[in-house]
CSV table of C-alpha atoms in Angstrom, one decimal:
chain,number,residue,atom,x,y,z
A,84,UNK,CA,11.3,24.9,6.5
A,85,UNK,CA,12.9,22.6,4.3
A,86,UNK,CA,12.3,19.1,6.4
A,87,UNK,CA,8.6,20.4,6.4
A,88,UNK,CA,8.9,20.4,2.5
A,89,UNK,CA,10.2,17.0,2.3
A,90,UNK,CA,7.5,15.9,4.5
A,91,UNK,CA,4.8,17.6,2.6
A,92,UNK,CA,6.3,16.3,-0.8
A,93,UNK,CA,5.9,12.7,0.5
A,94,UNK,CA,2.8,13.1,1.1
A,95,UNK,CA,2.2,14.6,-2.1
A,96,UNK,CA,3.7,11.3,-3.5
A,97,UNK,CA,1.8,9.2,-1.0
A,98,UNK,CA,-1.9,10.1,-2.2
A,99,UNK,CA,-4.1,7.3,-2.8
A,100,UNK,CA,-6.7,9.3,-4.9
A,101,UNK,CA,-7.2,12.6,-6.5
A,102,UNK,CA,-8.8,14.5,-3.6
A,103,UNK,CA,-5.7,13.6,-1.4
A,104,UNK,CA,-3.4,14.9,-3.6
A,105,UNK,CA,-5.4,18.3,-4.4
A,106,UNK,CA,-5.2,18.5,-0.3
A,107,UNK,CA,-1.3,17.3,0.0
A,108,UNK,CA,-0.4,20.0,-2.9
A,109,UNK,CA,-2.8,22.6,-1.4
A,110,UNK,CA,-1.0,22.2,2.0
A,111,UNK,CA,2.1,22.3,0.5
A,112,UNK,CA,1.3,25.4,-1.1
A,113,UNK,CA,0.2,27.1,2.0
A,114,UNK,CA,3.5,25.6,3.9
A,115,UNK,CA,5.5,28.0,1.3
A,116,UNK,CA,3.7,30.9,1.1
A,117,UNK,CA,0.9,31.0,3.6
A,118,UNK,CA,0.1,35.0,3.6
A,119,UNK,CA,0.4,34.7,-0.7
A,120,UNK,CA,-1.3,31.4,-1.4
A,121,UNK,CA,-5.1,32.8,-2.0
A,122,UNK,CA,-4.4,36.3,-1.3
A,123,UNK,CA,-7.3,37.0,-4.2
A,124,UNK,CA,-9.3,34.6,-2.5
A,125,UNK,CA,-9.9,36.6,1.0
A,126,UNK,CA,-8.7,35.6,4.0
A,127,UNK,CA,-11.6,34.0,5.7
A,128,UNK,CA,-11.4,31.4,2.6
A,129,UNK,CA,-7.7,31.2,3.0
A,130,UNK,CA,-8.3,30.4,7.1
A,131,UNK,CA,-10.8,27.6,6.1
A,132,UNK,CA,-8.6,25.8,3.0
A,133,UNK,CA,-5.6,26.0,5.5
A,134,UNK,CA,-7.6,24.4,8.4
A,135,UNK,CA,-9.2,21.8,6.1
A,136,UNK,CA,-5.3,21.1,4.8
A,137,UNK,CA,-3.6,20.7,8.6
A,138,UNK,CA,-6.5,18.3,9.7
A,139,UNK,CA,-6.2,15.9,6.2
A,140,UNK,CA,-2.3,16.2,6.5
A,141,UNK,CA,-2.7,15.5,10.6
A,142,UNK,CA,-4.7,11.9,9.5
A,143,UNK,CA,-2.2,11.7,6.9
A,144,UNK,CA,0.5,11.4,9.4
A,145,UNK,CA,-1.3,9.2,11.1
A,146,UNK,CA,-2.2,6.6,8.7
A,147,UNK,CA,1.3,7.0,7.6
A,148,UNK,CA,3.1,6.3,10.9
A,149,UNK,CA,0.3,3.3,11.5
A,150,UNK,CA,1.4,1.9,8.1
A,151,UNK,CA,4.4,2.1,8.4
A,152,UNK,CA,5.2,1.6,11.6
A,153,UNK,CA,3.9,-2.2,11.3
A,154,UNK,CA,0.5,-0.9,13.2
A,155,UNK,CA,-2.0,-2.2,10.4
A,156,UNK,CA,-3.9,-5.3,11.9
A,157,UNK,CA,-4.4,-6.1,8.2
A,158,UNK,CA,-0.6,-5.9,7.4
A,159,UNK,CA,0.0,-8.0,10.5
A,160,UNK,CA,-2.4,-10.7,9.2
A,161,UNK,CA,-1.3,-10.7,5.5
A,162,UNK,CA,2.1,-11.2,6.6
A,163,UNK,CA,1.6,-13.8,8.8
A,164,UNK,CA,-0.5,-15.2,6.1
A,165,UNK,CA,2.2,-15.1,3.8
A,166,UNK,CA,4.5,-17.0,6.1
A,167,UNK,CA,1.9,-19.5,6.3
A,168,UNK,CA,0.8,-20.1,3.4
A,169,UNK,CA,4.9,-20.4,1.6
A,170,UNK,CA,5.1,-23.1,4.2
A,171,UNK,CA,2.1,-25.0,3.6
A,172,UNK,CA,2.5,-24.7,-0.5
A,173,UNK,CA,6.2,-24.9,-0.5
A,174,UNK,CA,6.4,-22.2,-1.9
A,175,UNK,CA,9.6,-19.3,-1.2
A,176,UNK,CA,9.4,-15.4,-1.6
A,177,UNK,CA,11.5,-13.4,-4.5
A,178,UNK,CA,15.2,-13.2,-3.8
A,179,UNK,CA,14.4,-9.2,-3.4
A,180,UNK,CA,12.5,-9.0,0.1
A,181,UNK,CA,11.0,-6.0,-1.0
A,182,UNK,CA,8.5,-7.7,-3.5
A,183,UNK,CA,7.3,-9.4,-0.9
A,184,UNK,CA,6.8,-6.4,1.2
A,185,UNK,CA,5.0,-4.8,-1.5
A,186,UNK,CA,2.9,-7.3,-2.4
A,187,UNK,CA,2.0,-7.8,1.2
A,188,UNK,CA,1.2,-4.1,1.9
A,189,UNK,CA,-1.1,-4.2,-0.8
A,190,UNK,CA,-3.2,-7.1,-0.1
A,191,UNK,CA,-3.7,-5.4,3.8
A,192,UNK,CA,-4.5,-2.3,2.0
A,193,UNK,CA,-7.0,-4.2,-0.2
A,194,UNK,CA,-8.2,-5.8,2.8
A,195,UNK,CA,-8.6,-2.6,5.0
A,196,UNK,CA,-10.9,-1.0,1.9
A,197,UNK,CA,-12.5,-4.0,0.3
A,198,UNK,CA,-12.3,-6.5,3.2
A,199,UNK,CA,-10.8,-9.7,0.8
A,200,UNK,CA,-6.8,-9.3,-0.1
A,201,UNK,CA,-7.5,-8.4,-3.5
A,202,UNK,CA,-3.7,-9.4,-5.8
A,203,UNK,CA,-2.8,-5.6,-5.6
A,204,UNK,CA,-1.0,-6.3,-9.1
A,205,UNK,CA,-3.4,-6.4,-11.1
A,206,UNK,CA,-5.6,-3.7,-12.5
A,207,UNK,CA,-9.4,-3.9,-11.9
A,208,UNK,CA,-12.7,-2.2,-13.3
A,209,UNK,CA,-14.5,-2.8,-10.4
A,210,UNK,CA,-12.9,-4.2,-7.7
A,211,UNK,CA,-15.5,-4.4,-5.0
A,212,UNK,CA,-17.4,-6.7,-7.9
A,213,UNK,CA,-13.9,-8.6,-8.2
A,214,UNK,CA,-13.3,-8.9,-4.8
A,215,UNK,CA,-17.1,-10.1,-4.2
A,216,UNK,CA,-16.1,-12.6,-7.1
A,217,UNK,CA,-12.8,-14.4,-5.4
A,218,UNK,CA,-11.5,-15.1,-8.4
A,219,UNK,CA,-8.5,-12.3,-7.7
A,220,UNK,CA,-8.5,-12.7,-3.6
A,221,UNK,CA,-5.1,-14.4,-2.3
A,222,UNK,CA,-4.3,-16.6,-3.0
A,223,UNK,CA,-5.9,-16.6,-6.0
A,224,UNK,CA,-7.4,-19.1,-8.5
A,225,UNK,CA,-4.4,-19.8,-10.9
A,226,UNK,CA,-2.3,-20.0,-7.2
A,227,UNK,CA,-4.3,-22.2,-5.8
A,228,UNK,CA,-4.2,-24.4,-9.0
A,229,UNK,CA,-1.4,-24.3,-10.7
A,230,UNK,CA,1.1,-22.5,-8.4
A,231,UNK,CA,1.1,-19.5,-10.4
A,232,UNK,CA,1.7,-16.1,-8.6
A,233,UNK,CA,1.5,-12.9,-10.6
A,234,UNK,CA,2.6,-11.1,-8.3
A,235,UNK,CA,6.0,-13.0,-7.5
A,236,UNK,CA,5.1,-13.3,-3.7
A,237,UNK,CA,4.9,-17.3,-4.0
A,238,UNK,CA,7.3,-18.7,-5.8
A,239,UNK,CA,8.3,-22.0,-6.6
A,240,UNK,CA,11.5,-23.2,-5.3
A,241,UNK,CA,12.9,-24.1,-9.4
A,242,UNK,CA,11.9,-20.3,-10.4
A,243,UNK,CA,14.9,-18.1,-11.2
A,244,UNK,CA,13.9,-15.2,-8.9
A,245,UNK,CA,12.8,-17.7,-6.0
A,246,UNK,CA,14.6,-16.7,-3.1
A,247,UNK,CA,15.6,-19.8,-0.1
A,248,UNK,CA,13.5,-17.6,2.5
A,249,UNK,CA,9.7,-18.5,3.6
A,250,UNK,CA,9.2,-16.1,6.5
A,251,UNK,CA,9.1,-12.4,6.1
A,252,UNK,CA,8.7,-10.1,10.0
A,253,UNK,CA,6.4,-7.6,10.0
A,254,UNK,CA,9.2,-5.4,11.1
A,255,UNK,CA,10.6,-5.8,8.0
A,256,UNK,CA,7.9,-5.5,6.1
A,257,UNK,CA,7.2,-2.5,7.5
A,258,UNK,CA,10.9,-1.1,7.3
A,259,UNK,CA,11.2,-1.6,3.4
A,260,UNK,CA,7.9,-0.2,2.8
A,261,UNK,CA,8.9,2.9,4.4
A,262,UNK,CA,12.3,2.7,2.8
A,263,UNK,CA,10.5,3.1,-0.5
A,264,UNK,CA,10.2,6.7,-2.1
């Protein structure tokens, strides 16, 4: 069915790695044309790669509706961090709520696999050795010294895209991350 589709294709979007994708486009494959998607390959191997695609796109739906449903302890505690931590600095969020809620998703994400909030703006090498380091775990070095956020999540209150807002809910953290495509 066509809302099936649209389900599978965000998935396909969704995927955090390579394998994830492979699985999310092999599923969606076998949603289309299940009897002609490895009709060379038998049909005990087509049973097993459809099996293995329902369960990954079963735990996809689940980490999806936890994510997004404002379920993650780790975007619960980023975003209460956040609150925090404009308070304390004096520091606002960007005018656009949805950099926040970004940002924020991607530290709890960082946090969930690396266990430090890791700036998810950046691009690493190796960022268990970076997030071992500190240098790059919110808030970060140049934050903490010079009140210089790269990712635009604390801004001070005489930067153009500072916003007058210091609190961001969870719910709607979690509502404009799942507004995103």
């Amino acid at each position: 069915t066509s809302e099936k589709t649209v389900e599978l294709l965000a998935l396909v979007a969704g995927a955090r790695c390579w394998m994830a994708l492979a699985l999310a486009l092999l599923v969606l494959a076998l949603s289309m044309a299940p009897a002609r998607a490895f009709q060379c390959a038998g049909p005990r191997l087509a049973a097993v790669l459809a099996h293995t695609a329902r369960a990954h796109t079963a735990r996809a739906h689940a980490r999806l509706s936890e994510d997004s449903g404002g379920g993650s302890k780790s975007l619960k505690a980023m975003t209460m961090f956040s609150n925090a931590y404009t308070k304390n600095t004096g520091t606002f969020f960007c005018s656009d709520p949805s950099i926040a809620a970004v940002v924020i998703k991607g530290l709890a994400e960082h946090k969930d696999e690396l266990g430090a909030p890791l700036c998810p703006c950046r691009h690493y090498e190796d960022k268990v050795a970076e997030a071992k380091d500190g240098f790059w775990n919110c808030p970060c070095t140049p934050m903490r010294e010079r009140h210089e956020c790269h990712c635009m999540l604390f801004l001070k209150d005489d930067d153009e895209f500072a916003g007058d807002r210091q609190e961001i809910s969870l719910e709607e953290v979690a509502s404009l991350i799942a507004s995103m495509p």
